[in-house]
Short mmCIF file of C-alpha atoms in Angstrom, two decimals:
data_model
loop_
_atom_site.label_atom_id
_atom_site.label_comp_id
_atom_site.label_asym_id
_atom_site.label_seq_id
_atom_site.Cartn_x
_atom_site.Cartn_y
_atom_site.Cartn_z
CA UNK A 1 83.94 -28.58 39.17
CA UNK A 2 82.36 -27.61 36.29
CA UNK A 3 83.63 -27.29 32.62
CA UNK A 4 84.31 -24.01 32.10
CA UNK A 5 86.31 -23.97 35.66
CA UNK A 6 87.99 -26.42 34.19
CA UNK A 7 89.21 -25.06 31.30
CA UNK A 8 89.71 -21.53 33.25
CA UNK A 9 92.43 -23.40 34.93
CA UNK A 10 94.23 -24.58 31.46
CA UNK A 11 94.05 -21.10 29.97
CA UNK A 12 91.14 -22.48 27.00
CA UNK A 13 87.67 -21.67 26.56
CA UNK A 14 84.90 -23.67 27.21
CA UNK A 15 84.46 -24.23 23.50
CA UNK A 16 87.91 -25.99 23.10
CA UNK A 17 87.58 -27.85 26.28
CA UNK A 18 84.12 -29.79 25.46
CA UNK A 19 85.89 -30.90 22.15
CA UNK A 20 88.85 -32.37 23.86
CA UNK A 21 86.05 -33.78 26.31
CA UNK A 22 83.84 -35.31 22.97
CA UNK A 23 87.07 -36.50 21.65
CA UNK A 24 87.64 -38.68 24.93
CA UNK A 25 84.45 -39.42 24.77
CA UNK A 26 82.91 -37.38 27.09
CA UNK A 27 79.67 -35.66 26.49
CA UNK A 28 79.19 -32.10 28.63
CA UNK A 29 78.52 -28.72 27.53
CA UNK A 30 80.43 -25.38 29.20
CA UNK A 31 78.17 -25.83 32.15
CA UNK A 32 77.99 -29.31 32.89
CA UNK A 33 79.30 -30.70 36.43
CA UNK A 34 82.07 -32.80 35.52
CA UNK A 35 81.92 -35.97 37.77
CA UNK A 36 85.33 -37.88 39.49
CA UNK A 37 85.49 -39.79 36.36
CA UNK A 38 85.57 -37.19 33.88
CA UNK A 39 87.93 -35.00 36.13
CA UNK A 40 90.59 -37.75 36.25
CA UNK A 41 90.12 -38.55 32.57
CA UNK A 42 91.12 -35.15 31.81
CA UNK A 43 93.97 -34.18 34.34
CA UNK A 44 95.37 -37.77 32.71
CA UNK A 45 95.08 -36.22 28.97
CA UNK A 46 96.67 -32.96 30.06
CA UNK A 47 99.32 -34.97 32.24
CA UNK A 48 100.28 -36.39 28.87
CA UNK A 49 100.22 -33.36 26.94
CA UNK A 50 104.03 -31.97 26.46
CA UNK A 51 104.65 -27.95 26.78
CA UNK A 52 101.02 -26.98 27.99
CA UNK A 53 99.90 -24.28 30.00
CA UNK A 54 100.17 -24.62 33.49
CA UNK A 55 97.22 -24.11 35.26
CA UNK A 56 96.32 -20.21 36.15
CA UNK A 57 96.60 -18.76 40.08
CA UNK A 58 95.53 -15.17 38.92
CA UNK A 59 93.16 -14.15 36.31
CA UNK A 60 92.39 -10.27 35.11
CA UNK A 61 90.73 -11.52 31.69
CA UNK A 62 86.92 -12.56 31.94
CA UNK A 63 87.11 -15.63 33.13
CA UNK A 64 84.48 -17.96 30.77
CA UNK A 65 81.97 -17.47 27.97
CA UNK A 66 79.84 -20.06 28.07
CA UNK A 67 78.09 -20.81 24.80
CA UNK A 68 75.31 -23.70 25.13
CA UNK A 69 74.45 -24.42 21.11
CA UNK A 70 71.14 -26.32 20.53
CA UNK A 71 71.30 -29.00 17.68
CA UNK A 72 70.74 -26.22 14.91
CA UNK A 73 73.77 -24.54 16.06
CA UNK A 74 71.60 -21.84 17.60
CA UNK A 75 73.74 -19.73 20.55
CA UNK A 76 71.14 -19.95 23.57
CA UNK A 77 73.10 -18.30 26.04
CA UNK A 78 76.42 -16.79 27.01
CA UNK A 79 77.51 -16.23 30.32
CA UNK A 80 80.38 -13.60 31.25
CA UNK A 81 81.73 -13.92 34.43
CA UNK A 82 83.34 -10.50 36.21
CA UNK A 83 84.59 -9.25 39.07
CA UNK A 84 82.75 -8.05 42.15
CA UNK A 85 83.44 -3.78 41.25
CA UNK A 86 82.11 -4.78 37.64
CA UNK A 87 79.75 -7.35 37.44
CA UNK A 88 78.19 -8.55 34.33
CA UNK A 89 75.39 -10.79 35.27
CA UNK A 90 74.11 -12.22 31.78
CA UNK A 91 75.07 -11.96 28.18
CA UNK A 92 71.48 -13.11 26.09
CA UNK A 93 72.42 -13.94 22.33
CA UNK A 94 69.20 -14.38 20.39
CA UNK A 95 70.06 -15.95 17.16
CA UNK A 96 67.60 -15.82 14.27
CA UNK A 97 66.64 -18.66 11.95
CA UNK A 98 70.25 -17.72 9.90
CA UNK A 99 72.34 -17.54 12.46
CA UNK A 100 72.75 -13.82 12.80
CA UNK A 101 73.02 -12.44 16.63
CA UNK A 102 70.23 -9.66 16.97
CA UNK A 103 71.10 -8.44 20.75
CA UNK A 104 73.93 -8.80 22.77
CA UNK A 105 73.02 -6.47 26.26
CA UNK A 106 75.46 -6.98 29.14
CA UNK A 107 73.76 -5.79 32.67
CA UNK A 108 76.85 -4.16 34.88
CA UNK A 109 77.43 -2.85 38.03
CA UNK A 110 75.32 -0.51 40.82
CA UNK A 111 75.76 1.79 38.22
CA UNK A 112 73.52 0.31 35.84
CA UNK A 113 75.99 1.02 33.00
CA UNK A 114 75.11 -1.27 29.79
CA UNK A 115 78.60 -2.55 28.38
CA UNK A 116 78.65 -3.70 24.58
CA UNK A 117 79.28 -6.94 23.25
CA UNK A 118 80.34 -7.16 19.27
CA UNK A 119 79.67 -10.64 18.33
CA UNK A 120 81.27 -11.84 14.91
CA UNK A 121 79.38 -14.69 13.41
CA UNK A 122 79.21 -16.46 10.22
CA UNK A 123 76.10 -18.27 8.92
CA UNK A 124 77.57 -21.66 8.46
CA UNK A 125 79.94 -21.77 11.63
CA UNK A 126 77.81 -20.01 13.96
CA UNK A 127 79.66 -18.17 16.42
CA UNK A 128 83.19 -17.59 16.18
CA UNK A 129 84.26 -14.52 18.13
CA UNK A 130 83.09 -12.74 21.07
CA UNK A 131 84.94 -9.36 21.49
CA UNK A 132 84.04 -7.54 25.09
CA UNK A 133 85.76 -4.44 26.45
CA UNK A 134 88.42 -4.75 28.84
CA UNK A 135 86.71 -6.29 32.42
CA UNK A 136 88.08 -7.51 35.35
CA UNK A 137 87.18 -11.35 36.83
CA UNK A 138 85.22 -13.03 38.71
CA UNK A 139 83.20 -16.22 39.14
CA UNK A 140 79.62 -16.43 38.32
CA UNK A 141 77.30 -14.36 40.48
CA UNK A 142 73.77 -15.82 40.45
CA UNK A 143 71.09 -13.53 40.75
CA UNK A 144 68.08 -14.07 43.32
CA UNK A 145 64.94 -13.89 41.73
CA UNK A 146 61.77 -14.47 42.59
CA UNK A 147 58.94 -15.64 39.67
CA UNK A 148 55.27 -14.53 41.01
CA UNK A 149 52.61 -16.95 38.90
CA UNK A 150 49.48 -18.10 39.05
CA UNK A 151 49.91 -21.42 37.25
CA UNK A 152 53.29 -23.93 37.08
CA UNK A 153 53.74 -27.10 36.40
CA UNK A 154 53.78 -29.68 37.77
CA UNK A 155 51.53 -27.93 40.66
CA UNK A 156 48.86 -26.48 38.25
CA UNK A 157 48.28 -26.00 33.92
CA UNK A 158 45.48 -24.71 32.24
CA UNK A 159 47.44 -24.31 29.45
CA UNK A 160 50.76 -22.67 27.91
CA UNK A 161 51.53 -20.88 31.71
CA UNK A 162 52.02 -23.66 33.39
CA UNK A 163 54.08 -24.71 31.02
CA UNK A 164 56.40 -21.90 30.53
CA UNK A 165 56.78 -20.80 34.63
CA UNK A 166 58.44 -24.59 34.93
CA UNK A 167 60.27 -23.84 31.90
CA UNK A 168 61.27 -20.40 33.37
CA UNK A 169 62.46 -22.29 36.99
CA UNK A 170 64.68 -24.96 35.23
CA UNK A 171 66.53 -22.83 33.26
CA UNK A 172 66.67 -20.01 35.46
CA UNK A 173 68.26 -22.70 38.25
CA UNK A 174 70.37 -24.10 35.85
CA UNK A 175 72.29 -21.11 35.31
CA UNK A 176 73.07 -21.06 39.04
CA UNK A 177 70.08 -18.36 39.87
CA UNK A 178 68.54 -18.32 43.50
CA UNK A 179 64.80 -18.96 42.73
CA UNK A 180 61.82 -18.79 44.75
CA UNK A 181 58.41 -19.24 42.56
CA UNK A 182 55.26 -18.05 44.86
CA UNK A 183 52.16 -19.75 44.05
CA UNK A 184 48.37 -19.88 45.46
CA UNK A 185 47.92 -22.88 47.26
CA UNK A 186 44.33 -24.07 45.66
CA UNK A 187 42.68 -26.97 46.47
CA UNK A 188 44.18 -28.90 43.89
CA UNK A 189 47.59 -28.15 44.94
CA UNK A 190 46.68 -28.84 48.88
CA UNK A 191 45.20 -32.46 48.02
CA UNK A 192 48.16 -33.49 45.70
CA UNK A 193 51.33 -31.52 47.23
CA UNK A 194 49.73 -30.57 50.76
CA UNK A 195 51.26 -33.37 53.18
CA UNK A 196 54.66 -32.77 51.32
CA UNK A 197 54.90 -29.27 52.08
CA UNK A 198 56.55 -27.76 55.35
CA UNK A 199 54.36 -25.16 57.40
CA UNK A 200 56.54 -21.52 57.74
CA UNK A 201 54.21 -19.34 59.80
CA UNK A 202 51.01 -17.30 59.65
CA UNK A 203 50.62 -13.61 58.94
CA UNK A 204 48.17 -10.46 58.85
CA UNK A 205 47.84 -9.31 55.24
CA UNK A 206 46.05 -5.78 55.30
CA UNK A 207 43.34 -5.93 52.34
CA UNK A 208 42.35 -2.59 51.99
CA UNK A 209 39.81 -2.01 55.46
CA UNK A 210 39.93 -5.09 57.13
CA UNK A 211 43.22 -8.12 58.13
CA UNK A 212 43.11 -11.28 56.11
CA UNK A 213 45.46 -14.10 57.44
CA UNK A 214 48.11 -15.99 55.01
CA UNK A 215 49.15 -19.37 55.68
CA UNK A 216 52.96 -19.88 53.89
CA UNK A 217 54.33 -23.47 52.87
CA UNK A 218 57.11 -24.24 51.50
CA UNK A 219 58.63 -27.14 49.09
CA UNK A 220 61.88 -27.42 47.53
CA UNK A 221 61.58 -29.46 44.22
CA UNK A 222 65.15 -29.52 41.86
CA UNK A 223 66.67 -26.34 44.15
CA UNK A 224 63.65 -24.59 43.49
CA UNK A 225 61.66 -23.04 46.23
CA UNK A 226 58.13 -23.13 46.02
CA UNK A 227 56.34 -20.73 48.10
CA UNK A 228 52.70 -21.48 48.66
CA UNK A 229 50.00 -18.78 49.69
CA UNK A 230 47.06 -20.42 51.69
CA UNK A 231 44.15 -19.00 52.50
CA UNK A 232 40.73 -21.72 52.42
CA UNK A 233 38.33 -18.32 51.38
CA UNK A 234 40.46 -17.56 48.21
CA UNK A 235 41.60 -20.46 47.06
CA UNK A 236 40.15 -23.49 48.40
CA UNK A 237 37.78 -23.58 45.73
CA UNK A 238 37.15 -25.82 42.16
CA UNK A 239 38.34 -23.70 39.79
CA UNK A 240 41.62 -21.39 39.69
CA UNK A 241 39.83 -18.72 37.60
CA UNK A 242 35.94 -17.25 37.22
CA UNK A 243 35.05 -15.93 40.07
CA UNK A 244 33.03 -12.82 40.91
CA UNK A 245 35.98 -11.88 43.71
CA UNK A 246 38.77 -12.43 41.49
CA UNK A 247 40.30 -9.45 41.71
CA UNK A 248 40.21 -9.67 45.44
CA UNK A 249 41.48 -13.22 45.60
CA UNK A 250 44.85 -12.28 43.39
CA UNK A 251 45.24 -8.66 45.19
CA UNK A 252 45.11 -10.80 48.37
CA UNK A 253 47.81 -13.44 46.55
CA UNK A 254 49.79 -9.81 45.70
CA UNK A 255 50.25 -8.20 49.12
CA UNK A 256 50.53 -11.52 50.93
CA UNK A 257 53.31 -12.46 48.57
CA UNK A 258 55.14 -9.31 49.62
CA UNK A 259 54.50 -9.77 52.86
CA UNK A 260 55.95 -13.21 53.01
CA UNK A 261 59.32 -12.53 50.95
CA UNK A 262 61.09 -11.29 53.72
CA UNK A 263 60.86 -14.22 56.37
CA UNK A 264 62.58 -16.59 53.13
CA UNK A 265 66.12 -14.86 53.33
CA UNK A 266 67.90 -12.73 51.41
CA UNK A 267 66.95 -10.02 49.66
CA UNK A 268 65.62 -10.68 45.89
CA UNK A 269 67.05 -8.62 43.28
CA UNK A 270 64.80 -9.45 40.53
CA UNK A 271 60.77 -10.12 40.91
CA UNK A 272 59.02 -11.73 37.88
CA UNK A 273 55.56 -11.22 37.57
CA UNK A 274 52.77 -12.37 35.00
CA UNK A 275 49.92 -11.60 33.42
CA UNK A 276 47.17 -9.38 34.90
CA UNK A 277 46.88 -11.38 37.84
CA UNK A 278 50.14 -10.38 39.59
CA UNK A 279 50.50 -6.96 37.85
CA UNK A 280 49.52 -5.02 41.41
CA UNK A 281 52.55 -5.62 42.88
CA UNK A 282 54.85 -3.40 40.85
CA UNK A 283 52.09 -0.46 42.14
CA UNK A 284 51.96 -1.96 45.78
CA UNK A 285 55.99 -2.03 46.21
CA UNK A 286 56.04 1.70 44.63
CA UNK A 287 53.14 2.83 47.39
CA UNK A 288 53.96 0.53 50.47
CA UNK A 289 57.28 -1.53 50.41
CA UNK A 290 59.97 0.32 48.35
CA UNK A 291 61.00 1.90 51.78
CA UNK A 292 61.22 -1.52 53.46
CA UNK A 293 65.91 -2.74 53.27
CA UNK A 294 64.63 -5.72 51.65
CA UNK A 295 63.15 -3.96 48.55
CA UNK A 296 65.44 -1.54 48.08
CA UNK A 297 66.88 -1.57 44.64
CA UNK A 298 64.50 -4.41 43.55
CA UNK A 299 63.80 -4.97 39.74
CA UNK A 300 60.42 -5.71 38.38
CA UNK A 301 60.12 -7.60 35.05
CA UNK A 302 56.47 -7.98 34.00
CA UNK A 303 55.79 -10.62 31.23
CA UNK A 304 52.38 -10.59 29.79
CA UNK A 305 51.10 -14.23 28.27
CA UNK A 306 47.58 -13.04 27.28
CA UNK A 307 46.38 -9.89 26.57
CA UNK A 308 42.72 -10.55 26.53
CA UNK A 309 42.57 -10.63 30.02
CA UNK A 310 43.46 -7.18 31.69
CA UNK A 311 41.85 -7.23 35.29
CA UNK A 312 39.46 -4.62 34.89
CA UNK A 313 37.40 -3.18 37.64
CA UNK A 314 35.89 -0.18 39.28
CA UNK A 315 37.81 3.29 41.02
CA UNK A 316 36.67 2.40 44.23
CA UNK A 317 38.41 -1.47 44.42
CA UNK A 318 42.02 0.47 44.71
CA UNK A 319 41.31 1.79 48.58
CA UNK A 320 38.85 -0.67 49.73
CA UNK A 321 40.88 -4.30 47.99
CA UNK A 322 44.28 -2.72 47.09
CA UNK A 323 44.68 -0.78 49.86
CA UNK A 324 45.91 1.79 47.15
CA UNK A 325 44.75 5.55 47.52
CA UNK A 326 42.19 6.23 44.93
CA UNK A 327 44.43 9.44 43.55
CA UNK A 328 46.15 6.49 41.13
CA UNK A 329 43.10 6.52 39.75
CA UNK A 330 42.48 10.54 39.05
CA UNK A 331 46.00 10.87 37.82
CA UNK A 332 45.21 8.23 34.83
CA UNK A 333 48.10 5.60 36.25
CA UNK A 334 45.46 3.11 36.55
CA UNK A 335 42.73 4.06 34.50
CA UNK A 336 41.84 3.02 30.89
CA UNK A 337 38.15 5.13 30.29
CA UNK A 338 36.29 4.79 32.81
CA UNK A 339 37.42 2.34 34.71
CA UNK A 340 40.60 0.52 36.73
CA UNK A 341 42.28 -1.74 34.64
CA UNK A 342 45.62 -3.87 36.70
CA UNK A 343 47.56 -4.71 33.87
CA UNK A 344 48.19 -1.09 32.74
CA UNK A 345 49.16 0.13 36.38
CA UNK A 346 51.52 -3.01 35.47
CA UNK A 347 52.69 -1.23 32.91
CA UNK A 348 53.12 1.80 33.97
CA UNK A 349 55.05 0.88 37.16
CA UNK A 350 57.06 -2.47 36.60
CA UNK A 351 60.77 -1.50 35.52
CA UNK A 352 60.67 -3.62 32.37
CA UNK A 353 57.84 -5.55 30.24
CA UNK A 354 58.07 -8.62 28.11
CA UNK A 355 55.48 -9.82 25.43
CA UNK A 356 55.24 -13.71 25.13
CA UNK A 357 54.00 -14.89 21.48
CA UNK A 358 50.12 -15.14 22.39
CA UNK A 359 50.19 -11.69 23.37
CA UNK A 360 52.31 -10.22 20.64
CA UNK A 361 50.21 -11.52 18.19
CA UNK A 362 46.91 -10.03 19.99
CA UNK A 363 48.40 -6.86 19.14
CA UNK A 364 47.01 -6.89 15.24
CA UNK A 365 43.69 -7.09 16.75
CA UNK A 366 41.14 -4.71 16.70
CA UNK A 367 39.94 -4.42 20.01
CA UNK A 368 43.30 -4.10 21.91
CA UNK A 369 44.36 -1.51 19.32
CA UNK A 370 41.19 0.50 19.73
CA UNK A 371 41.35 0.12 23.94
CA UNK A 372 44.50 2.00 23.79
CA UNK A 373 46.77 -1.15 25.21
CA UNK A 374 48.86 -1.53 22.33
CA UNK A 375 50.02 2.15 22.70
CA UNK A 376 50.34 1.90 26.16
CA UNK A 377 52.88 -0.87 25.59
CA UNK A 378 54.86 0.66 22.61
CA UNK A 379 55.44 3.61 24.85
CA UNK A 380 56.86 1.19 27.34
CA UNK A 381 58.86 -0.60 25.32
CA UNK A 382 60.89 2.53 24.14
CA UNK A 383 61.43 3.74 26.96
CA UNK A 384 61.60 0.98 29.81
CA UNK A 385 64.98 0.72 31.87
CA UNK A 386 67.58 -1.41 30.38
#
C-alpha cells in the first residue's frame, strides 16, 4: 500500500499523512510503498488516536493529490486520481524560481475536455490549496507509453540524450506509467547487453521498394521494457551517427518500430519521439498505420533536443526509403526550399511538440531563424492539441 492509499482510507491528504509518518520517524513521500513495518507503525498510532475517522468504504471526492516537493520546496508533480467516466490522468505544476505555479492543465476523458485547476500558493509556504471542480473517483490510471530514442542510458550516451531518455523512463515508471523505450540495437549495445536480452521474433519491414528484416529483443531493466531493433546492415557498425545512409538506417529504425509495437501487448496511448531521427513516424502512422485497432486514438508527443540537426534530404527519399508518396512533398508538408527536411514533417504531423533547453536556445540564432524553423514551430506551438 502506498501513502496516499493510506491516508485515502483515514479521510487526510497525503500532505498530513507523511508528517504524522516524519513525526514517527518515518521518511516517505505521497507515493512511497509503505513496507509491513511502516504499515503496522501507523495502524498502531491511529489505534491510539481517540474520536478519529474511521476508515472510508465509498469515496465520490478525488481521491489523492499527490504533491512530491524537492528540497527548495518546489511542487514537481501532482497527481489527481478520477473515476473511469472522467479520468484525469496528470496534473503538471511547474513552479518558478519564487514559488509561483505557471500551469496547471488536467487531461480528461475520451472527450478530450481540459478541466481547470486554481492553485493558491504563497511564496514562503509553497503550496497550500488545490481547488478542482467537482470529479468523481478513482484510483490512479497509468498511461502506456512508449518513448522512441536513439540514445539512453545506460545502453548508449553521446551526450545530454542519453541522459535525459533514462531520466524520462524512471520517472515516467515511477508514477505507475506502462513504458516500453525502443532502441537500435548497435554494436555496442549487442556486445555489452546482447546475451542478456531475450529473442521475440523476426519480421518484414517494407522500406520503400524492397523487404528489410528486423530482429526484436527484449530486456526488462527497473519495469522498464526495452525494445531493441536489430538489423547487422544498419546498425552493426562503430559509430551511432555519420553515415552517408543515415536517413535510411533511422527510417528503417521508424517503420520497424511500428511494426513491432503490436506483438508487445496492449495498445500504447502515448508515443514519444525525439529529435530528427524518429520524427517520420508521426507521418508514417498518419499514411500507413492510423487505420490499424492498435493505433487508433494514439498520441504523438515530439520533443526536439537539438535543432541543428534536421534530417534533410532529397524529394525522391520519401517513395523509394519512406515508403511515403512523393505528393507530401508537392503539398509543402515536408519540404523546407528545395528539399525534404524530417523534422518539419515532425512538426507538422505529431499531435504535440516540446522544446528541450539546447534547442530553445538555438532559436536566437541566425540560421534557424532565417531557414524558416523557428516559425514553423511558433505556429505549432499555438495551435498544437492540448
Amino acid at each position: 500500500m502506498r501513502v496516499y492509499e493510506f491516508a485515502r482510507n483515514y479521510e487526510m491528504t497525503s500532505k498530513e499523512l507523511v508528517g504524522i509518518c516524519q513525526e514517527l520517524g518515518i521518511s516517505v513521500k505521497a507515493q512511497s510503498k509503505l513496507d509491513e513495518k511502516q504499515l503496522s507503525a501507523l495502524s498502531q498510532h491511529f489505534n491510539r488516536e481517540e474520536g478519529h475517522a474511521k476508515p472510508m468504504e465509498n469515496v465520490s471526492e478525488v481521491e489523492a493529490c499527490l504533491v512530491e516537493m524537492d528540497t527548495n520546496d518546489e511542487v514537481e508533480a501532482c497527481l489527481v486520481e478520477m473515476d473511469t467516466n472522467d479520468e484525469v490522468e496528470a496534473c503538471l505544476i511547474e513552479m518558478d524560481t519564487n514559488d509561483e505555479v505557471e500551469e496547471c492543465l488536467l487531461e480528461t476523458d475520451a472527450n478530450d475536455e481540459v478541466e481547470e485547476c486554481l492553485l493558491e500558493t504563497d511564496a514562503n509556504d509553497g503550496m497550500e490549496e488545490v481547488v478542482i471542480a467537482d470529479q468523481p473517483e478513482e484510483g490512479i490510471i497509468g498511461r502506456k507509453m512508449a518513448y522512441i530514442v536513439t540514445e539512453c542510458e545506460p545502453f548508449t550516451s553521446l551526450g545530454e540524450l542519453g541522459k535525459i531518455s533514462a531520466e524520462f523512463a524512471k520517472k515516467r515508471v515511477s508514477e505507475g506509467h506502462s513504458l516500453v523505450v525502443a532502441l537500435p540495437k548497435y554494436q555496442s549495445i549487442t556486445d555489452a547487453y546482447g546475451k542478456e536480452m531475450d529473442w521475440l521474433m523476426d519480421l518484414p519491414v517494407r522500406l520503400g521498394n524492397k523487404t528489410v528484416r528486423v530482429s526484436l529483443f527484449k530486456l526488462v531493466i527497473d519495469s522498464v521494457t526495452y525494445l531493441f531493433i536489430g538489423n547487422d546492415g544498419y546498425f552493426h557498425r562503430d559509430d551511432i551517427y555519420g553515415y552517408d545512409d543515415d536517413v535510411e538506417r533511422f527510417a528503417f529504425f521508424n517503420r520497424a518500430v511500428l511494426e513491432a509495437l503490436p506483438y508487445l501487448g496492449d495498445a500504447v496511448e502515448e508515443i514519444h519521439l525525439n529529435d530528427w531521427h524518429t520524427s517520420m513516424i508521426p507521418l508514417m502512422l498518419e499514411v500507413d498505420y492510423k487505420s490499424r485497432p492498435f493505433y487508433q486514438g494514439v498520441k504523438t508527443i515530439l520533443t526536439i533536443h537539438n535543432l541543428e540537426y534536421q534530417g534533410w534530404c532529397e524529394a525522391e527519399i520519401l517513395p523509394s526509403i519512406l515508403g511515403i508518396s512523393r505528393q507530401y512533398y508537392e503539398n509543402g508538408l515536408t519540404r523546407m526550399g528545395d528539399a525534404v527536411n524530417l523534422l518539419k514533417s515532425g512538426i507538422e504531423t505529431a499531435h504535440q511538440i516540446r522544446l528541450q533547453g539546447m534547442s530553445q536556445s538555438q532559436l536566437t540564432l541566425p540560421q534557424i531563424q532565417q531557414s524558416g524553423m523557428v516559425a514553423l514551430i511558433e505556429n505549432k506551438l499555438n495551435h498544437q492539441v492540448a
